Amino acid sequence: MSTTTPTFPEGFLWGGATAANQLEGAYDEDGKGLSVQDVLPHGGIGQARTDGPTPDNLKLVGIDHYHRYAEDIALFAEMGFKTYRFSIAWSRIFPQGDEETPNEAGLAFYDRLLDELEKYGIEPLVTISHYETPLHLAETYNGWADRRMIGFYERYARTLFERFGSRVKYWLTFNEINSLLHAPFMSGGISTPKEELSAQTLYQAMHHELVASARATRIAREVASNAQIGCMVLSMPTYPLSPSPADALAVMDFDHSNLVYGDVHTRGTYPGYFLRTLREKGIELEITDQDREDLQNTVDFVSFSYYMSVAATAEPERYTSGQGNIMGGIPNPTLEASEWGWQIDPVGLRIVLNQFWDRWQKPLFIVENGLGAKDQLVEVDGVKTVVDDYRISYMNDHLVQVGEAIADGVDVLGYTSWGCIDLVSASTAQMSKRYGFIYVDRNDDGSGTLERFRKKSFGWYAEVIRTNGASLEA
Ligand code: BGP
């Protein structure tokens, strides 16, 4: 395998990514309503939920970004960020989700945040819905299982385009839209316990989200002509566990179950293999003529998260599924894993970039990638820091592969590393699963000063950005 010195195009959007529910805190301030995240207990994305916010839910305070956003953005600017991906908390804008008029205080917060980004010339990249469905919608309508969600989302998205459309160019409609079937409550606000959910309900919810995403794209083109709309999928390149055709077929099936989302977003119709899945599962989707018309509004670009790859086999019952980003999979015996069991595979990023580009021919945006690790705050020359060489090496190796994919001819718009500042983990609700270039003094028990410290990777990433990738070590 040849490796070239990576060359990134001029204007490549280097930056970092976060989600409101994992860093803002201020869960009930300035009129914000509760979201599904506020009732997920400490330690899980699962169905289990509490009756209301409990003090051990670290997301209620997050890293207090709601009050410290200016300090945080100044640190991003110091690293030279060209872009910053953040999400808007739906329940700040529509506290219940089904109101007619938005909450002005919520909108004003994001105006202030955008002011800060503009001050430093950082291009915003906004996720409209990142695992933050208003709780009221989950409780009253069963979330995306109900068709009326399309209308609520449409009103929310229109409000954002009208308010911020002149300031925000890049938008993502749903974070990791293909996680819905795996984490129905967190991802889709579906209150019915997963075990009791029928495939019919789940796939119908998926259809509702796909229609809502396409409708948002249509509205953006009407009211914010400068907007570039992207879908966002969880990518999980998959290798056959053995060279047997049966295992290769298992890979194809697994791939299809994820690729269908991008296929619909880029082609505007459901692919044949998916219709077959529906037939075989005995599912009849309710698809209206209006839905079909809406789906024609395809995206401008495709964005995705990439953390790991998995293996697939025709005999999954013989293996134990490993840990992983929401869906997990069969561990690949040739790869090492992170402390949380997520298998580390830089080459997989090149593979998935090529696969998506070959398939969709749309510009690609890597909007999440990074290493969740336990960091130690130490003192070096009298300055508190984290010597996170493991993170530097993880990111270096992944970015080298991005360079390889660019050399392969893939059109890559940018790269925003996940959790550019430490925040609360989505899957485990821990603070100790850290991804950032910036250490935040907060612990799993909620203690800590919330003070920010630059890690070693902070200076390293600043140099990567300054040299437009030339400082990476192939
Ligand atoms: C993705 C989510 C993020 C994020 C990331 C890392 O699935 O889009 O919200 O948190 O994974 O996952 P975790 O926080 O579970 O380590």
XYZ file of C-alpha atoms and ligand atoms in Angstrom:
490
model
C 0.000 0.000 0.000
C 1.569 3.278 -1.055
C 1.328 6.331 1.142
C 1.809 9.790 -0.251
C 2.452 12.986 1.662
C -1.071 14.235 2.167
C -2.140 17.246 0.159
C -5.306 18.997 1.232
C -7.086 21.396 -1.103
C -6.990 25.091 -0.419
C -9.956 26.146 1.655
C -10.228 22.716 3.313
C -12.504 23.191 6.321
C -10.547 22.113 9.385
C -12.374 22.266 12.675
C -14.143 20.483 15.487
C -17.621 19.237 16.340
C -19.953 19.179 19.347
C -23.636 18.668 20.149
C -25.750 20.966 22.321
C -26.949 18.285 24.729
C -23.416 17.133 25.466
C -21.856 20.486 26.296
C -24.265 23.378 26.734
C -25.761 22.501 30.111
C -28.275 25.175 31.236
C -30.928 22.564 30.546
C -33.787 24.663 31.892
C -32.540 28.206 31.319
C -34.090 30.973 29.250
C -37.217 29.012 28.536
C -35.607 25.800 27.306
C -37.896 22.775 27.490
C -36.728 19.296 28.417
C -35.303 17.067 25.710
C -35.024 13.286 25.665
C -31.432 13.686 26.832
C -32.457 15.334 30.078
C -34.146 12.151 31.267
C -31.588 9.609 30.111
C -30.001 8.284 33.259
C -26.304 8.569 33.948
C -24.672 5.936 31.834
C -26.626 5.013 28.774
C -28.313 5.632 25.459
C -30.775 2.838 26.061
C -34.451 2.907 26.572
C -34.195 3.308 30.330
C -35.179 6.781 31.377
C -35.986 8.629 34.536
C -39.228 10.442 35.339
C -37.501 13.773 35.104
C -34.064 15.320 35.298
C -31.966 13.712 38.032
C -28.884 15.378 39.513
C -26.550 12.582 38.377
C -27.283 13.304 34.705
C -24.060 15.053 33.696
C -25.666 16.517 30.593
C -27.799 18.907 32.632
C -24.684 20.984 33.284
C -22.531 19.608 30.461
C -19.388 21.708 30.426
C -21.440 24.864 30.955
C -20.775 25.970 27.401
C -24.031 27.945 27.475
C -22.253 30.449 29.707
C -18.687 29.899 28.504
C -19.155 29.725 24.738
C -17.108 32.883 24.138
C -14.099 31.476 26.011
C -14.455 28.142 24.186
C -14.729 29.688 20.746
C -11.687 31.863 21.482
C -9.764 28.633 22.134
C -11.027 27.127 18.857
C -9.882 30.288 17.091
C -6.491 29.976 18.735
C -6.150 26.563 17.094
C -7.027 28.213 13.792
C -10.398 26.480 13.248
C -11.871 27.257 9.845
C -15.195 25.717 10.815
C -17.095 24.701 13.918
C -19.868 22.132 13.925
C -22.445 22.572 16.674
C -26.072 21.610 17.054
C -29.036 23.736 17.958
C -31.058 22.387 20.869
C -34.542 22.005 19.421
C -36.114 22.474 22.866
C -34.449 25.884 23.264
C -36.250 27.054 20.134
C -39.523 25.154 20.583
C -39.560 24.091 24.259
C -42.429 21.646 23.741
C -41.849 21.075 20.062
C -45.421 21.610 18.899
C -45.891 25.335 19.604
C -46.705 27.836 16.888
C -44.082 30.399 17.840
C -40.442 29.992 18.810
C -38.772 30.992 22.051
C -36.918 34.220 21.314
C -34.403 33.732 24.138
C -33.329 30.436 22.599
C -32.806 31.973 19.182
C -30.907 34.868 20.754
C -28.390 32.471 22.314
C -27.425 31.121 18.899
C -27.222 34.669 17.534
C -24.629 35.405 20.210
C -22.768 32.198 19.446
C -22.708 33.042 15.726
C -21.442 36.541 16.587
C -18.442 34.962 18.271
C -17.745 32.671 15.317
C -17.995 35.598 12.917
C -15.553 37.555 15.035
C -12.892 34.952 14.204
C -14.039 34.127 10.688
C -15.046 30.575 11.650
C -17.592 29.026 9.273
C -20.536 27.541 11.195
C -21.739 24.030 10.395
C -25.079 23.484 12.101
C -26.796 20.225 12.984
C -30.528 20.821 13.190
C -31.325 17.697 15.210
C -28.663 15.888 17.215
C -30.345 13.378 19.573
C -32.267 16.232 21.241
C -35.945 15.698 20.436
C -38.099 17.762 22.801
C -39.349 15.410 25.523
C -42.933 16.562 25.051
C -42.858 15.248 21.471
C -41.557 11.912 22.725
C -44.258 11.659 25.363
C -47.234 13.027 23.471
C -46.628 11.735 19.957
C -44.185 8.852 20.466
C -41.592 10.859 18.578
C -40.851 10.039 14.962
C -43.259 7.119 14.996
C -45.914 9.800 14.397
C -46.263 11.483 11.020
C -47.080 14.819 12.664
C -43.392 15.080 13.593
C -42.659 16.036 9.991
C -44.683 19.217 10.459
C -43.071 20.091 13.804
C -39.612 19.575 12.383
C -40.510 21.562 9.292
C -41.577 24.539 11.409
C -38.407 24.284 13.485
C -36.141 24.035 10.439
C -37.910 26.916 8.685
C -37.468 29.056 11.802
C -33.728 28.339 11.787
C -33.306 29.012 8.062
C -35.213 32.273 8.327
C -33.312 33.465 11.360
C -29.810 32.210 10.590
C -29.892 31.503 6.859
C -27.887 34.589 5.988
C -25.175 33.635 8.479
C -24.992 29.852 8.176
C -24.108 28.136 4.920
C -23.649 24.484 5.939
C -26.533 22.581 7.563
C -27.017 18.943 8.577
C -30.574 17.731 8.940
C -30.289 14.788 11.381
C -27.250 13.524 13.236
C -26.457 9.896 12.364
C -29.891 9.355 10.862
C -29.184 5.614 10.530
C -29.016 5.203 14.317
C -32.805 5.450 14.604
C -33.454 1.720 14.376
C -30.751 1.026 16.978
C -31.515 3.719 19.567
C -35.157 4.679 18.988
C -35.569 6.822 22.110
C -32.354 8.801 21.961
C -32.270 9.094 18.198
C -35.958 9.296 17.397
C -37.751 10.290 20.594
C -39.767 7.058 20.401
C -41.016 6.322 23.902
C -42.260 2.793 23.321
C -39.607 0.435 24.719
C -37.428 -0.980 21.955
C -38.419 -4.596 22.696
C -42.075 -3.718 22.184
C -41.577 -1.810 18.951
C -42.667 -3.462 15.727
C -40.501 -3.290 12.630
C -43.460 -1.606 10.927
C -43.390 1.283 13.425
C -39.629 1.654 13.294
C -39.383 1.713 9.524
C -42.302 4.113 9.313
C -40.422 6.403 11.740
C -37.382 6.156 9.495
C -39.529 7.170 6.527
C -40.871 10.170 8.455
C -37.340 11.355 9.203
C -36.256 10.926 5.585
C -39.236 12.942 4.374
C -38.602 15.621 7.015
C -34.957 15.842 5.987
C -35.885 16.263 2.322
C -38.524 18.816 3.176
C -35.992 20.833 5.161
C -33.765 20.792 2.073
C -36.614 22.152 -0.027
C -37.396 24.895 2.494
C -33.747 25.901 2.782
C -33.650 26.435 -0.977
C -36.728 28.650 -0.737
C -35.699 30.822 2.191
C -31.911 30.600 2.416
C -30.537 30.501 -1.092
C -26.930 30.321 0.076
C -27.549 27.155 2.115
C -25.757 23.885 1.467
C -27.681 21.001 2.969
C -26.117 17.735 3.985
C -27.386 14.496 5.414
C -25.362 12.893 8.184
C -24.808 9.175 8.608
C -22.923 6.974 11.014
C -20.358 5.200 8.848
C -19.180 1.727 9.708
C -17.041 0.143 6.999
C -17.434 -3.589 7.189
C -15.070 -6.383 6.220
C -15.919 -10.044 5.695
C -14.653 -12.109 8.610
C -13.502 -14.731 6.125
C -13.113 -14.739 2.317
C -16.216 -16.914 1.935
C -18.920 -15.608 -0.426
C -21.426 -16.038 2.403
C -19.462 -13.599 4.573
C -19.101 -11.186 1.646
C -22.864 -11.325 1.267
C -23.281 -10.608 4.969
C -21.142 -7.497 4.424
C -23.338 -6.449 1.524
C -26.488 -6.828 3.623
C -25.030 -4.918 6.561
C -23.792 -2.200 4.218
C -27.188 -1.915 2.566
C -28.857 -1.433 5.923
C -26.748 1.701 6.376
C -26.314 2.886 2.798
C -30.043 3.141 2.214
C -30.107 6.470 4.071
C -27.506 8.038 1.818
C -29.102 6.445 -1.233
C -32.439 8.105 -0.474
C -30.810 11.442 0.371
C -28.801 11.518 -2.856
C -31.167 9.797 -5.302
C -34.565 10.754 -3.964
C -36.118 7.258 -4.019
C -35.887 4.001 -2.110
C -33.495 1.479 -3.674
C -34.670 -1.983 -4.752
C -32.735 -3.867 -2.073
C -34.565 -1.851 0.590
C -37.976 -2.555 -0.950
C -37.046 -6.221 -0.798
C -36.203 -5.890 2.917
C -39.610 -4.330 3.510
C -41.356 -7.090 1.570
C -39.529 -9.798 3.470
C -40.318 -8.218 6.800
C -43.952 -7.842 5.805
C -43.817 -4.068 6.153
C -45.995 -1.756 4.135
C -44.854 1.803 4.491
C -47.367 4.584 4.306
C -45.866 6.771 1.596
C -47.987 9.610 0.241
C -47.621 11.298 -3.147
C -46.423 14.371 -1.285
C -43.758 12.227 0.436
C -42.507 10.998 -2.925
C -42.323 14.535 -4.221
C -40.522 15.744 -1.075
C -37.917 12.996 -1.285
C -36.849 14.392 -4.654
C -35.135 17.241 -2.801
C -31.746 15.627 -2.603
C -28.811 16.917 -0.574
C -25.851 19.038 -1.661
C -23.315 16.986 0.248
C -23.040 13.911 2.461
C -21.506 14.105 5.908
C -20.654 11.286 8.246
C -19.079 10.189 11.502
C -16.246 7.711 11.451
C -14.784 6.021 14.496
C -14.336 2.380 13.657
C -14.934 -0.506 11.306
C -16.398 -3.950 12.042
C -16.425 -7.407 10.543
C -19.474 -9.315 9.322
C -20.164 -13.018 9.074
C -22.923 -15.259 7.821
C -22.875 -16.971 11.207
C -23.086 -14.139 13.722
C -24.411 -16.488 16.406
C -20.928 -17.998 16.690
C -19.374 -14.696 17.785
C -19.847 -12.123 20.492
C -20.701 -8.691 19.198
C -18.177 -6.063 20.245
C -18.549 -2.556 21.622
C -18.963 0.223 19.151
C -20.602 3.417 18.052
C -24.314 2.677 18.710
C -24.598 -0.366 16.453
C -21.423 -2.298 17.279
C -20.551 -5.420 15.275
C -18.286 -8.440 15.161
C -14.745 -7.455 16.220
C -12.055 -7.680 13.557
C -9.214 -9.879 14.861
C -6.598 -7.799 13.013
C -7.362 -4.523 14.791
C -6.661 -2.969 18.186
C -9.403 -1.231 20.128
C -9.785 1.884 22.274
C -10.338 1.664 26.033
C -14.049 1.477 25.229
C -13.620 -1.373 22.757
C -14.060 0.713 19.587
C -11.709 -0.780 17.014
C -9.159 1.598 15.560
C -8.847 1.510 11.782
C -7.457 4.571 9.967
C -7.501 2.806 6.579
C -11.238 2.241 7.027
C -11.684 5.995 6.711
C -10.053 6.009 3.280
C -12.195 3.052 2.274
C -15.439 4.643 3.386
C -14.561 7.950 1.724
C -13.989 6.103 -1.551
C -17.118 4.013 -1.157
C -19.346 7.032 -0.532
C -17.754 9.069 -3.301
C -17.958 6.249 -5.854
C -21.565 5.620 -4.920
C -22.995 9.125 -4.558
C -20.612 11.529 -6.320
C -21.441 14.212 -3.768
C -18.879 16.208 -1.808
C -18.176 14.537 1.524
C -17.683 16.109 4.935
C -16.125 14.135 7.801
C -17.987 15.712 10.686
C -16.975 13.356 13.511
C -13.822 11.380 14.186
C -11.686 11.035 17.251
C -10.479 8.944 20.140
C -12.369 8.665 23.417
C -9.704 8.122 26.075
C -8.978 8.597 29.758
C -6.741 11.635 30.137
C -4.448 12.577 33.017
C -4.033 16.239 33.855
C -0.347 16.791 34.686
C 1.981 19.723 35.100
C 4.649 20.331 32.442
C 6.938 23.330 32.989
C 4.477 24.705 35.489
C 1.533 24.496 33.070
C -1.340 22.062 33.502
C -1.864 19.928 30.431
C -2.506 16.416 29.133
C 0.244 14.631 27.227
C -2.120 12.903 24.820
C 0.298 11.368 22.336
C -2.201 8.511 21.798
C -4.774 11.017 20.506
C -2.240 12.752 18.288
C -1.234 9.448 16.778
C -4.876 8.385 16.237
C -5.745 11.634 14.510
C -2.528 11.819 12.523
C -3.101 8.343 11.122
C -6.722 9.062 10.233
C -5.881 12.372 8.597
C -3.139 10.754 6.533
C -5.846 8.444 5.179
C -8.056 11.428 4.399
C -5.117 12.752 2.381
C -4.925 9.392 0.614
C -8.612 9.538 -0.260
C -8.156 13.054 -1.616
C -5.297 11.701 -3.734
C -7.733 8.975 -4.888
C -9.895 11.786 -6.251
C -12.499 11.983 -3.501
C -14.022 15.440 -3.022
C -13.690 16.145 0.730
C -15.006 19.466 2.015
C -13.561 19.301 5.493
C -12.901 17.502 8.738
C -14.326 18.329 12.155
C -12.945 16.147 14.905
C -15.469 14.974 17.448
C -15.623 16.612 20.848
C -12.953 19.220 20.110
C -13.437 20.245 23.712
C -14.118 17.551 26.338
C -17.844 16.968 26.753
C -20.225 14.358 28.117
C -20.164 11.111 26.157
C -23.327 10.198 24.262
C -23.251 6.450 24.774
C -21.973 6.218 28.336
C -22.821 9.697 29.692
C -19.318 9.845 31.160
C -17.048 12.846 31.384
C -14.030 10.542 31.583
C -14.453 9.417 27.971
C -12.644 12.435 26.586
C -12.105 13.440 22.972
C -10.984 17.048 23.184
C -7.959 19.167 22.427
C -9.119 21.080 25.473
C -9.381 19.400 28.856
C -12.354 20.390 30.980
C -12.069 19.927 34.730
C -15.200 17.927 35.387
C -15.424 14.368 36.664
C -17.877 11.523 36.363
C -19.307 12.336 39.796
C -20.036 15.898 38.671
C -17.223 17.465 40.698
C -14.670 19.842 39.158
C -14.089 23.517 38.514
C -15.017 23.419 34.795
C -11.730 25.171 34.085
C -10.272 24.614 30.578
C -6.682 23.459 29.852
C -4.910 23.042 26.511
C -3.760 19.465 25.888
C -0.645 18.621 23.876
C -2.919 17.799 20.919
C -4.099 21.435 20.975
C -0.755 22.703 19.649
C -0.416 19.703 17.366
C -3.790 20.335 15.672
C -3.066 24.069 15.396
C 0.050 23.163 13.419
C -1.867 20.745 11.179
C -4.325 23.500 10.367
C -1.638 26.162 9.915
C 0.217 23.982 7.418
C -3.009 22.726 5.779
C -2.035 19.169 6.619
C 1.602 19.333 5.518
C 2.781 18.678 9.092
C 1.069 15.272 9.196
C 3.405 12.311 9.358
C 2.719 9.742 6.669
C -21.687 9.746 17.825
C -22.548 10.900 18.230
C -21.914 11.913 19.092
C -20.772 11.434 19.922
C -19.925 10.379 19.314
C -18.975 9.691 20.260
O -22.481 8.611 17.751
O -23.043 11.579 17.093
O -22.914 12.614 19.753
O -20.916 11.480 21.249
O -20.653 9.390 18.660
O -19.685 8.780 21.019
P -19.552 8.643 22.580
O -19.840 9.997 23.120
O -20.580 7.660 22.948
O -18.176 8.199 22.840
